[in-house]
Amino acid sequence: MDWLFFGEISLAGLAMGGLYALIALGFVIIYKATRVINFAIGEIMMFAAYLFLAFAGALEMSPWVALPLAVLGGSILGGVIEKVMIRPMLGESPISVVMVTIGIASILVGLVELIWGADPQLLPSFLPREPVFIGEMYLAPKIAYGFLIGAALLILYLLYFRFSRGGVALRATASDQAAAYSMGINVRRVFNLAWVFGSLAASLAGVLVAATGGLSPQFGAIGLSVLVVVIVGGLDSILGALIAGVFIGWLETVAGAYLGGEYRMPATFAVLAVILVIRPYGLFGTHEIERV
Amino acid sequence: MRIGDAKQTYEADEAIWTSPTQKFWFALLLLSLLVFPFMANAYLLYLGCLVGIAVISTTGLNILTGFTGLISLGQAGFMGVGGYTVAWFSLNTGLPFPVTLLLAGLLAAAVGILVGLPSLRVKGLYLAIATLAASVFLHFIFAEWESVTGGMGGLSLEPAHLFGFSFQSDFGMYFIIVPLAVLMVFAARNVFRTRIGRAFIAIRDRDISAEILGIDLLRYKLMSFALSSFYAGVAGGLFAYFYRVVTPESFPLSMSIFYLAAVIVGGMGNLLGGILGAAFMTLIPEILKLLTAALTPFYPNAPVFMSPMLEIIFGALIVGFLIFEPHGLAEIWHRIRRFFSLWPFRN
């Protein structure tokens, strides 16, 4: 076995996993606060990446201006979606709400195709190009820097949830909605905030992933890998999202490199199936006790 | 004039026909279904067949999602099992179509039971993801098990045949698909008049209460999965005979979502809704195609916009129905019926 190759592949996988963790975090924030599974997360990522393409490519802005703008655009999109389409569904069955997000995903794919066409596109490259070496192992610079930017946002988020007013309100709402209400927390605003923050994380990850792998209207399919991540980690666990994200990213890349690209999805879904059997609520998820 | 429909016995409440008027209209419907292929042109006939297949699959999904409350993203996978079963048996054994269709349904039901097994421990969205996982695996098997499924190239099959008569044209297929659709919808209707169907509904409404009432959750959930996949398998088999080719791409994930959307747009937990939803969702793209064709002389670019517009309309329909008309087309239908029942009074 070629350990250097394995190391390089693993490293690339771990970096990709870091981005998965970021997307999964966006997913978990929304789920924790609002109990909505957002099947449209991949499409929100895609939309932000296309915004970046428009700002940096067509309007020729500096990528470092375009990136925040695109991420901002993605977060606003998340907020608008929550206001217009998710809020009216408050109190409906989970199946219905999930279907609404699937509908939103379809609308976004159509919009993107309508505006930017169906052909794959390349993002203007904005990350440093010098190869990165860790020991002897080579790591593609786009992946390495993407990981670093993603990790920075992750840390910011964790600090925000821990110490800021908004973060505390979010955690309070997540743990007990009714109690949060009675303590004077504006739960509606928290819901909106959760969607904005969730979409922000996803948007940043979207631009970074698209910068390494290119962009097309099918880009949102990455949302499927993220679903696996959050189910394995536990839908409502931030820690779970981080650990499972890195693990699934690694597994997917290694399976793709050693068994062939067509094994990427089955490999991760096999892990998913095993987890569902032994720990149905994910590695770190809470098992809710139901009473009649 | 009929006003209200107070029923005095359980039997009356469960009766399929509540009034002679209903029988009359149903007979008229059957008659028009029978006359349709003789009047319609090739295109309408093709659409009729597509709607028939969609009705069967949607009814199956409705049993699982609408009546038992188990959301499934695996419908296309189960249809794929049916499609490949039919293709393999008709290529390798030359069995006539009623046998292969039955086998397709049974094999899909077996796979459905397997997929439903996690439903004992997980439910709601975790289960949805489990069915999604199943459809990923099935897709993988279709693409990779080349000795049986022909890999990415798929399998081509001979037209359906019975007693030396081969159903080659859409005209012939219509007389397989539509009677089967009617039969299977009726079968589903009757399931919900039995204790099995009642158990499904009890599980949907509150599974823990159902368990306390003595309903064996796992058994009935698996039964629901099996029944629903049986419908999917038959629909997939018909799909295979209709297009006479099956490839892994014939049953994409978007197809599962399509059927889920059809159930929702039609009305979850309502068989009539499933039928309306299936027809509506199948015909929308065709209507859009006609519209595009009509617009092309004025806007030569119109065809370019069609496929994204379709995505947008598809999504907007799902979102719009869920927000504004959660009970779907079936509820609109009931409103119209109520209007005529109560006329000239207003409610």
XYZ file of C-alpha atoms in Angstrom:
639
model
C 0.000 0.000 0.000
C 1.248 3.431 -0.938
C 1.048 5.370 2.289
C 1.967 8.692 0.732
C -0.902 8.396 -1.719
C -3.257 7.325 1.044
C -2.110 10.288 3.127
C -2.688 12.741 0.309
C -6.095 11.333 -0.473
C -7.042 11.337 3.189
C -5.902 14.912 3.583
C -7.917 16.049 0.581
C -10.872 14.112 1.963
C -10.530 15.672 5.392
C -10.391 19.144 3.886
C -13.487 18.392 1.827
C -15.020 17.032 5.009
C -14.361 20.361 6.683
C -16.534 22.008 4.056
C -19.180 19.323 4.550
C -19.057 20.109 8.244
C -19.686 23.764 7.444
C -22.711 22.936 5.290
C -23.944 20.463 7.888
C -23.623 23.184 10.496
C -25.932 25.383 8.404
C -28.337 22.485 8.257
C -28.204 21.771 11.975
C -28.678 25.419 12.987
C -31.885 25.575 11.000
C -33.092 22.225 12.319
C -32.213 22.928 15.931
C -33.984 26.249 16.063
C -36.984 25.628 13.825
C -37.354 21.813 13.508
C -37.340 22.178 9.744
C -35.269 19.852 7.607
C -33.968 21.988 4.818
C -33.702 19.883 1.679
C -32.926 23.047 -0.257
C -29.565 23.607 1.411
C -27.627 22.377 -1.631
C -29.574 24.737 -3.853
C -28.944 27.695 -1.542
C -25.245 26.868 -1.834
C -25.569 26.718 -5.570
C -27.378 30.033 -5.712
C -24.648 31.754 -3.690
C -21.960 30.242 -5.901
C -23.744 31.567 -8.988
C -23.997 34.972 -7.343
C -20.253 34.849 -6.864
C -19.895 33.963 -10.517
C -22.017 36.948 -11.471
C -20.174 39.386 -9.219
C -16.626 38.196 -9.846
C -17.055 37.006 -13.420
C -19.608 39.101 -15.245
C -19.264 42.293 -13.182
C -15.490 41.827 -12.806
C -15.392 42.679 -9.124
C -12.430 41.633 -7.053
C -13.104 38.125 -5.731
C -12.589 39.393 -2.205
C -15.492 41.802 -2.665
C -17.571 39.289 -4.570
C -17.203 36.575 -1.942
C -18.830 38.510 0.939
C -21.476 39.849 -1.426
C -22.346 36.365 -2.650
C -22.476 35.016 0.895
C -24.637 37.959 1.921
C -26.920 37.259 -1.042
C -27.237 33.630 -0.017
C -28.102 34.568 3.574
C -30.714 37.075 2.436
C -32.179 34.366 0.246
C -32.401 32.125 3.300
C -34.132 34.833 5.298
C -36.601 35.542 2.518
C -37.402 31.865 2.063
C -38.130 31.588 5.774
C -40.405 34.640 5.764
C -42.332 33.857 2.609
C -42.578 30.092 2.440
C -41.617 28.460 5.729
C -43.429 30.692 8.194
C -46.899 29.992 6.762
C -46.155 26.295 7.337
C -45.678 26.741 11.089
C -47.352 23.880 12.890
C -47.939 21.768 9.789
C -46.721 18.178 9.641
C -42.981 17.678 9.088
C -43.672 15.890 5.805
C -45.359 18.988 4.426
C -42.554 21.292 5.499
C -39.936 19.014 3.978
C -41.883 18.995 0.753
C -41.957 22.794 0.771
C -38.170 22.858 0.929
C -38.007 20.315 -1.895
C -40.261 22.634 -3.888
C -37.999 25.571 -3.083
C -35.013 23.555 -4.277
C -36.748 22.931 -7.578
C -37.615 26.612 -7.975
C -34.014 27.622 -7.312
C -32.647 25.138 -9.845
C -35.077 26.488 -12.434
C -34.183 30.104 -11.666
C -30.474 29.441 -11.918
C -30.919 27.650 -15.229
C -33.066 30.470 -16.497
C -30.531 33.148 -15.576
C -27.187 31.435 -16.092
C -28.024 28.590 -18.457
C -27.670 24.859 -17.946
C -24.001 24.502 -18.933
C -21.288 23.877 -16.332
C -19.258 26.962 -15.456
C -15.867 27.628 -13.948
C -15.468 30.138 -11.145
C -12.687 32.690 -11.463
C -9.895 31.427 -9.252
C -9.186 33.608 -6.271
C -7.284 31.412 -3.832
C -3.458 31.314 -3.855
C -2.037 28.836 -6.330
C 1.176 27.695 -4.663
C 0.905 24.021 -3.783
C 0.644 23.243 -0.102
C 2.849 20.571 1.424
C 2.262 19.022 4.789
C 5.399 16.995 5.409
C 5.782 15.252 2.068
C 2.118 15.212 1.260
C 0.832 17.457 -1.460
C -2.523 19.136 -1.007
C -4.274 21.080 -3.756
C -4.166 24.748 -2.732
C -7.826 25.422 -3.478
C -8.864 22.661 -1.113
C -6.409 23.723 1.593
C -7.366 27.383 1.599
C -11.023 26.566 1.246
C -10.710 24.460 4.365
C -8.993 27.268 6.245
C -11.653 29.840 5.358
C -14.382 27.367 6.272
C -12.721 26.539 9.579
C -12.446 30.239 10.408
C -16.188 30.703 9.926
C -16.869 27.588 11.982
C -14.910 28.991 14.916
C -16.672 32.343 14.598
C -20.011 30.548 14.732
C -19.130 28.533 17.783
C -17.987 31.684 19.588
C -21.132 33.506 18.510
C -23.443 30.799 19.827
C -21.550 30.632 23.067
C -21.280 34.297 23.954
C -23.568 36.636 22.002
C -27.162 37.576 22.806
C -28.425 36.245 19.488
C -26.565 32.999 19.998
C -27.987 32.500 23.450
C -31.500 33.256 22.179
C -30.970 30.689 19.448
C -29.836 28.037 21.889
C -32.669 28.831 24.249
C -35.225 28.488 21.479
C -33.651 25.257 20.377
C -33.846 23.675 23.797
C -37.364 24.781 24.742
C -39.517 26.927 22.521
C -42.307 27.597 24.978
C -39.910 28.548 27.745
C -38.020 30.824 25.368
C -41.284 32.538 24.483
C -42.171 33.150 28.098
C -38.720 34.570 28.829
C -39.357 37.260 26.260
C -37.314 35.879 23.393
C -38.707 36.860 20.035
C -39.005 33.358 18.668
C -40.080 34.464 15.200
C -36.946 36.542 14.884
C -34.856 33.663 16.099
C -36.374 31.439 13.416
C -35.482 33.997 10.799
C -32.031 34.418 12.272
C -31.471 30.673 12.168
C -32.309 30.571 8.474
C -30.058 33.532 7.765
C -27.138 32.010 9.663
C -27.691 28.558 8.262
C -27.811 29.885 4.729
C -24.726 31.987 5.392
C -22.669 28.939 6.325
C -24.010 27.030 3.349
C -23.364 29.931 0.980
C -19.743 30.288 1.994
C -19.254 26.538 1.642
C -21.005 26.724 -1.718
C -18.589 29.261 -3.152
C -15.593 27.345 -1.784
C -16.759 23.961 -3.090
C -17.659 25.419 -6.468
C -14.239 27.069 -6.648
C -12.600 23.632 -6.515
C -15.052 21.559 -8.474
C -16.883 23.836 -10.911
C -20.522 24.775 -10.960
C -23.635 23.586 -12.751
C -27.358 23.507 -11.987
C -26.837 19.956 -10.675
C -24.482 21.325 -8.028
C -27.212 21.125 -5.393
C -26.920 17.333 -5.404
C -24.138 17.839 -2.865
C -26.988 18.420 -0.446
C -27.498 14.630 -0.474
C -24.028 14.022 0.947
C -24.781 16.604 3.594
C -28.014 14.836 4.503
C -25.942 11.747 5.171
C -23.607 13.808 7.334
C -26.336 15.256 9.505
C -28.140 11.967 9.925
C -24.940 10.215 10.928
C -23.999 13.001 13.304
C -27.486 13.524 14.660
C -29.856 16.119 13.266
C -29.666 18.441 16.241
C -26.036 18.160 17.226
C -23.487 20.747 16.147
C -20.645 18.604 17.415
C -22.085 15.654 15.519
C -22.247 17.704 12.325
C -18.566 18.620 12.643
C -17.321 15.119 13.370
C -19.570 13.377 10.871
C -18.823 16.025 8.249
C -15.101 15.440 8.404
C -15.576 11.669 8.542
C -18.003 11.457 5.620
C -15.858 13.789 3.521
C -12.854 11.570 4.168
C -14.757 8.357 3.502
C -16.251 9.665 0.270
C -12.912 10.770 -1.105
C -11.097 7.600 -0.089
C -13.846 5.374 -1.493
C -13.788 7.405 -4.700
C -10.012 7.107 -5.028
C -9.661 3.395 -4.253
C -12.900 1.865 -5.536
C -13.878 4.306 -8.269
C -16.135 7.343 -8.434
C -19.330 5.306 -8.641
C -18.678 3.948 -5.135
C -18.682 7.348 -3.421
C -22.402 7.521 -2.758
C -22.953 3.834 -1.870
C -20.025 3.956 0.582
C -21.442 6.888 2.525
C -24.973 5.592 2.358
C -23.765 2.238 3.685
C -22.401 4.041 6.747
C -25.725 5.813 6.993
C -27.617 2.513 6.912
C -25.419 1.048 9.640
C -25.868 4.131 11.829
C -29.633 4.042 11.333
C -29.673 0.465 12.562
C -27.431 0.822 15.602
C -28.028 4.441 16.644
C -31.181 5.591 14.866
C -30.912 9.155 16.101
C -27.350 9.655 14.959
C -24.115 9.461 16.868
C -24.761 12.586 18.902
C -28.448 13.319 18.318
C -30.990 13.438 21.107
C -33.423 10.595 21.278
C -36.760 12.177 21.944
C -39.039 10.330 24.292
C -42.631 10.334 23.180
C -45.684 10.115 25.356
C -49.294 9.978 24.452
C -81.586 17.609 -5.412
C -79.572 16.063 -2.637
C -78.928 17.969 0.554
C -76.315 16.793 2.994
C -75.543 13.147 3.548
C -76.268 12.144 7.113
C -75.436 8.488 7.518
C -76.970 6.263 10.130
C -74.895 3.110 10.020
C -71.240 2.293 9.803
C -71.931 0.312 6.652
C -73.454 3.354 5.013
C -70.450 5.413 5.966
C -68.086 2.875 4.486
C -70.063 2.179 1.341
C -68.243 2.868 -1.902
C -71.404 4.148 -3.559
C -73.292 6.650 -1.495
C -75.848 7.547 -4.095
C -77.213 6.431 -7.452
C -75.891 9.661 -8.971
C -72.404 8.567 -8.065
C -72.894 5.201 -9.731
C -74.151 6.914 -12.826
C -71.158 9.241 -13.096
C -68.749 6.418 -12.437
C -70.313 4.321 -15.179
C -69.984 7.302 -17.479
C -66.318 7.636 -16.529
C -65.641 3.978 -17.282
C -67.437 4.311 -20.577
C -65.423 7.349 -21.568
C -62.215 5.568 -20.609
C -63.301 2.753 -22.889
C -64.211 5.015 -25.774
C -61.193 7.295 -25.369
C -58.601 5.194 -27.268
C -60.897 4.940 -30.284
C -61.405 8.680 -30.454
C -57.981 9.954 -29.402
C -55.002 10.583 -31.647
C -51.621 8.970 -31.026
C -50.404 11.776 -28.779
C -53.435 11.730 -26.480
C -53.211 7.952 -26.322
C -49.583 8.217 -25.256
C -50.570 10.699 -22.549
C -53.394 8.448 -21.421
C -50.942 5.598 -20.894
C -48.519 7.825 -18.993
C -51.281 9.058 -16.716
C -52.388 5.486 -16.098
C -48.906 4.444 -14.982
C -48.589 7.549 -12.825
C -51.961 6.836 -11.210
C -50.847 3.362 -10.149
C -47.562 4.567 -8.691
C -49.115 7.571 -6.984
C -51.804 5.413 -5.438
C -49.087 3.162 -4.080
C -47.171 6.053 -2.579
C -50.398 7.476 -1.222
C -50.990 4.248 0.722
C -47.589 4.618 2.355
C -47.252 8.372 2.778
C -50.800 9.635 2.725
C -52.501 6.885 4.720
C -49.747 5.433 6.882
C -47.773 8.636 7.357
C -44.435 7.105 6.373
C -42.658 9.478 4.060
C -40.700 7.699 1.344
C -38.167 8.979 -1.141
C -37.695 5.523 -2.629
C -40.683 5.195 -4.940
C -38.595 5.463 -8.116
C -36.259 2.793 -6.767
C -39.170 0.390 -6.211
C -40.454 1.172 -9.682
C -36.989 0.388 -10.958
C -37.111 -3.023 -9.272
C -40.394 -3.656 -11.070
C -39.063 -2.442 -14.380
C -35.935 -4.580 -14.240
C -37.852 -7.618 -13.044
C -40.186 -7.398 -15.993
C -37.330 -6.830 -18.396
C -35.247 -9.705 -17.059
C -38.076 -12.242 -16.953
C -39.455 -11.377 -20.337
C -35.963 -11.528 -21.886
C -34.806 -14.691 -20.166
C -37.954 -16.727 -19.700
C -40.444 -15.331 -22.198
C -43.222 -15.404 -19.631
C -46.402 -13.540 -20.635
C -46.939 -10.106 -19.171
C -49.490 -10.881 -16.432
C -46.963 -13.212 -14.832
C -44.008 -10.863 -15.166
C -46.037 -7.933 -13.843
C -47.084 -9.980 -10.843
C -43.478 -10.985 -10.250
C -42.445 -7.339 -10.585
C -44.956 -6.363 -7.939
C -43.945 -9.173 -5.613
C -40.221 -8.576 -5.904
C -40.712 -4.832 -5.379
C -42.860 -5.656 -2.340
C -40.073 -7.841 -0.951
C -37.573 -5.024 -1.426
C -40.088 -2.665 0.131
C -40.310 -4.826 3.249
C -36.533 -4.819 3.488
C -36.431 -1.036 3.168
C -39.243 -0.657 5.652
C -37.417 -2.577 8.362
C -35.794 0.514 9.901
C -39.285 1.986 10.319
C -39.524 0.102 13.604
C -36.849 2.276 15.128
C -36.817 5.478 13.130
C -39.602 7.551 11.738
C -40.369 10.825 10.103
C -37.408 12.326 8.369
C -34.917 9.718 9.492
C -37.068 7.203 7.672
C -37.226 9.445 4.621
C -33.448 9.426 4.513
C -33.378 5.656 4.986
C -35.598 5.249 1.932
C -33.360 7.700 0.109
C -30.406 5.492 1.008
C -32.292 2.501 -0.348
C -32.880 4.223 -3.647
C -29.196 5.144 -3.884
C -28.282 1.476 -3.379
C -30.876 0.320 -5.895
C -29.599 2.791 -8.450
C -26.094 1.511 -7.799
C -27.210 -2.092 -8.307
C -29.008 -1.201 -11.544
C -25.871 0.463 -12.868
C -23.265 -2.024 -11.672
C -24.787 -5.524 -11.718
C -24.143 -5.816 -15.417
C -24.809 -9.519 -15.910
C -28.425 -9.007 -14.869
C -29.266 -5.385 -15.528
C -27.078 -4.657 -18.542
C -25.218 -1.883 -16.743
C -25.597 1.686 -17.923
C -26.912 0.537 -21.297
C -29.886 -1.086 -19.612
C -32.147 -3.738 -21.102
C -34.448 -3.604 -24.087
C -37.436 -5.871 -24.069
C -39.982 -7.345 -26.398
C -43.520 -5.985 -26.421
C -45.880 -7.436 -23.841
C -47.569 -10.550 -25.169
C -50.422 -12.785 -24.147
C -51.869 -15.834 -25.960
C -49.835 -15.026 -29.073
C -51.159 -11.490 -29.166
C -48.542 -8.807 -28.742
C -49.282 -5.376 -27.340
C -46.999 -3.385 -29.526
C -48.706 -0.041 -29.919
C -49.779 2.523 -27.367
C -53.299 1.498 -28.334
C -52.643 -2.010 -27.071
C -50.802 -0.825 -23.983
C -53.725 1.418 -23.101
C -55.888 -1.642 -22.652
C -53.371 -3.115 -20.244
C -52.548 0.007 -18.302
C -55.890 1.695 -17.779
C -57.909 -1.348 -16.662
C -55.069 -2.225 -14.288
C -55.067 1.321 -12.942
C -58.819 1.215 -12.321
C -58.531 -2.202 -10.713
C -55.663 -1.220 -8.448
C -57.265 2.008 -7.305
C -60.367 0.007 -6.448
C -58.295 -2.515 -4.573
C -56.731 0.310 -2.588
C -60.154 1.755 -1.842
C -61.204 -1.583 -0.462
C -58.080 -1.974 1.620
C -59.161 1.078 3.559
C -62.479 -0.516 4.364
C -60.742 -3.400 6.124
C -58.997 -3.607 9.456
C -55.608 -3.406 7.725
C -56.373 -0.063 6.144
C -57.893 1.219 9.375
C -54.682 0.236 11.147
C -52.661 2.201 8.590
C -54.726 5.304 9.263
C -54.443 4.829 13.024
C -50.662 4.639 12.687
C -50.629 7.809 10.641
C -52.752 9.722 13.108
C -50.717 8.779 16.174
C -48.496 5.763 16.107
C -48.061 5.376 19.835
C -51.788 5.509 20.462
C -52.218 2.945 17.728
C -49.768 0.652 19.446
C -51.626 1.013 22.732
C -54.814 0.071 20.919
C -53.162 -3.216 20.045
C -51.915 -2.542 16.538
C -48.656 -4.322 15.841
C -46.714 -1.331 14.536
C -43.905 -3.105 12.744
C -46.208 -5.600 11.096
C -48.561 -2.978 9.726
C -45.803 -0.583 8.750
C -44.099 -3.356 6.791
C -47.433 -4.308 5.270
C -47.869 -0.735 4.159
C -44.391 -0.712 2.668
C -45.048 -4.006 0.906
C -48.380 -2.884 -0.518
C -47.039 0.437 -1.640
C -43.992 -1.100 -3.285
C -46.191 -3.676 -4.955
C -48.011 -0.831 -6.674
C -44.693 0.801 -7.528
C -43.365 -2.475 -8.930
C -46.387 -2.979 -11.169
C -46.158 0.647 -12.325
C -42.462 0.176 -13.027
C -43.207 -3.019 -14.963
C -45.785 -1.209 -17.071
C -43.278 1.579 -17.561
C -40.798 -0.975 -18.889
C -43.328 -2.486 -21.297
C -44.434 0.958 -22.392
C -40.991 2.288 -23.297
C -39.578 -1.197 -23.907
C -36.265 -0.196 -22.437
C -35.041 0.212 -18.863
C -31.816 1.923 -17.883
C -30.603 3.149 -14.486
C -31.528 6.650 -15.663
C -35.150 5.632 -16.216
C -35.809 5.856 -12.481
C -33.967 8.887 -11.111
C -34.402 10.381 -7.660
C -36.361 13.229 -9.207
C -39.005 10.650 -10.094
C -39.498 9.806 -6.425
C -39.951 13.485 -5.745
C -42.332 13.745 -8.682
C -44.606 11.105 -7.154
C -44.391 12.643 -3.720
C -45.379 15.930 -5.327
C -48.259 14.245 -7.129
C -49.547 12.870 -3.818
C -49.308 16.295 -2.205
C -50.787 18.282 -5.056
C -53.617 15.773 -5.303
C -54.258 15.509 -1.607
C -52.460 13.309 0.900
C -54.500 10.458 2.256
C -57.134 10.678 -0.419
C -57.271 8.165 -3.258
C -59.133 10.500 -5.561
C -56.469 13.071 -4.785
C -53.762 10.652 -5.886
C -55.494 10.178 -9.222
C -56.033 13.882 -9.776
C -52.484 14.662 -8.676
C -50.971 12.029 -10.971
C -52.928 13.305 -13.961
C -52.235 16.926 -13.161
C -48.511 16.511 -12.662
C -48.145 14.378 -15.789
C -50.053 16.807 -17.949
C -48.425 20.032 -16.726
C -45.208 19.487 -18.733
C -47.254 18.656 -21.800
C -49.348 21.787 -21.453
C -46.167 23.791 -21.079
C -44.788 22.111 -24.205
C -47.873 23.139 -26.154
C -47.557 26.658 -24.800
C -43.914 26.799 -25.844
C -44.774 25.565 -29.305
C -47.410 28.282 -29.543
C -44.939 30.944 -28.422
C -41.999 29.875 -30.589
C -43.096 31.854 -33.680
C -43.020 35.046 -31.608
C -40.091 34.223 -29.305
C -37.670 31.873 -31.067
C -35.909 31.315 -27.741
C -38.968 29.876 -26.045
C -37.799 26.221 -26.082
C -34.618 27.187 -24.211
C -36.705 28.491 -21.355
C -38.992 25.527 -21.194
C -37.030 23.139 -19.015
C -36.126 25.717 -16.343
C -39.681 27.028 -16.392
C -40.862 23.496 -15.808
C -38.614 23.207 -12.743
C -39.937 26.493 -11.410
C -43.563 25.604 -12.021
C -43.046 22.178 -10.476
C -41.562 23.722 -7.345
C -44.082 26.526 -7.178
C -46.938 24.024 -7.440
C -45.611 22.048 -4.488
C -45.009 25.116 -2.358
C -48.235 26.822 -3.403
C -50.422 23.808 -2.750
C -48.866 23.136 0.627
C -49.311 26.726 1.759
C -52.657 27.602 0.234
C -54.439 24.301 -0.411
C -52.910 21.693 1.903
C -55.613 19.152 1.122
C -54.822 19.349 -2.542
C -56.883 19.041 -5.657
C -59.186 16.576 -3.916
C -60.378 19.348 -1.618
C -61.114 21.601 -4.606
C -63.029 18.724 -6.139
C -65.032 18.266 -2.927
C -65.819 21.960 -2.832
C -67.149 21.813 -6.359
C -69.210 18.752 -5.506
C -70.550 20.369 -2.367
C -71.565 23.368 -4.378
C -73.694 21.238 -6.653
C -75.044 19.161 -3.778
C -76.173 22.216 -1.882
C -77.320 24.265 -4.792
C -79.499 26.408 -4.780
C -78.616 27.004 -1.134
C -75.292 28.518 -0.258
C -73.079 27.409 2.559
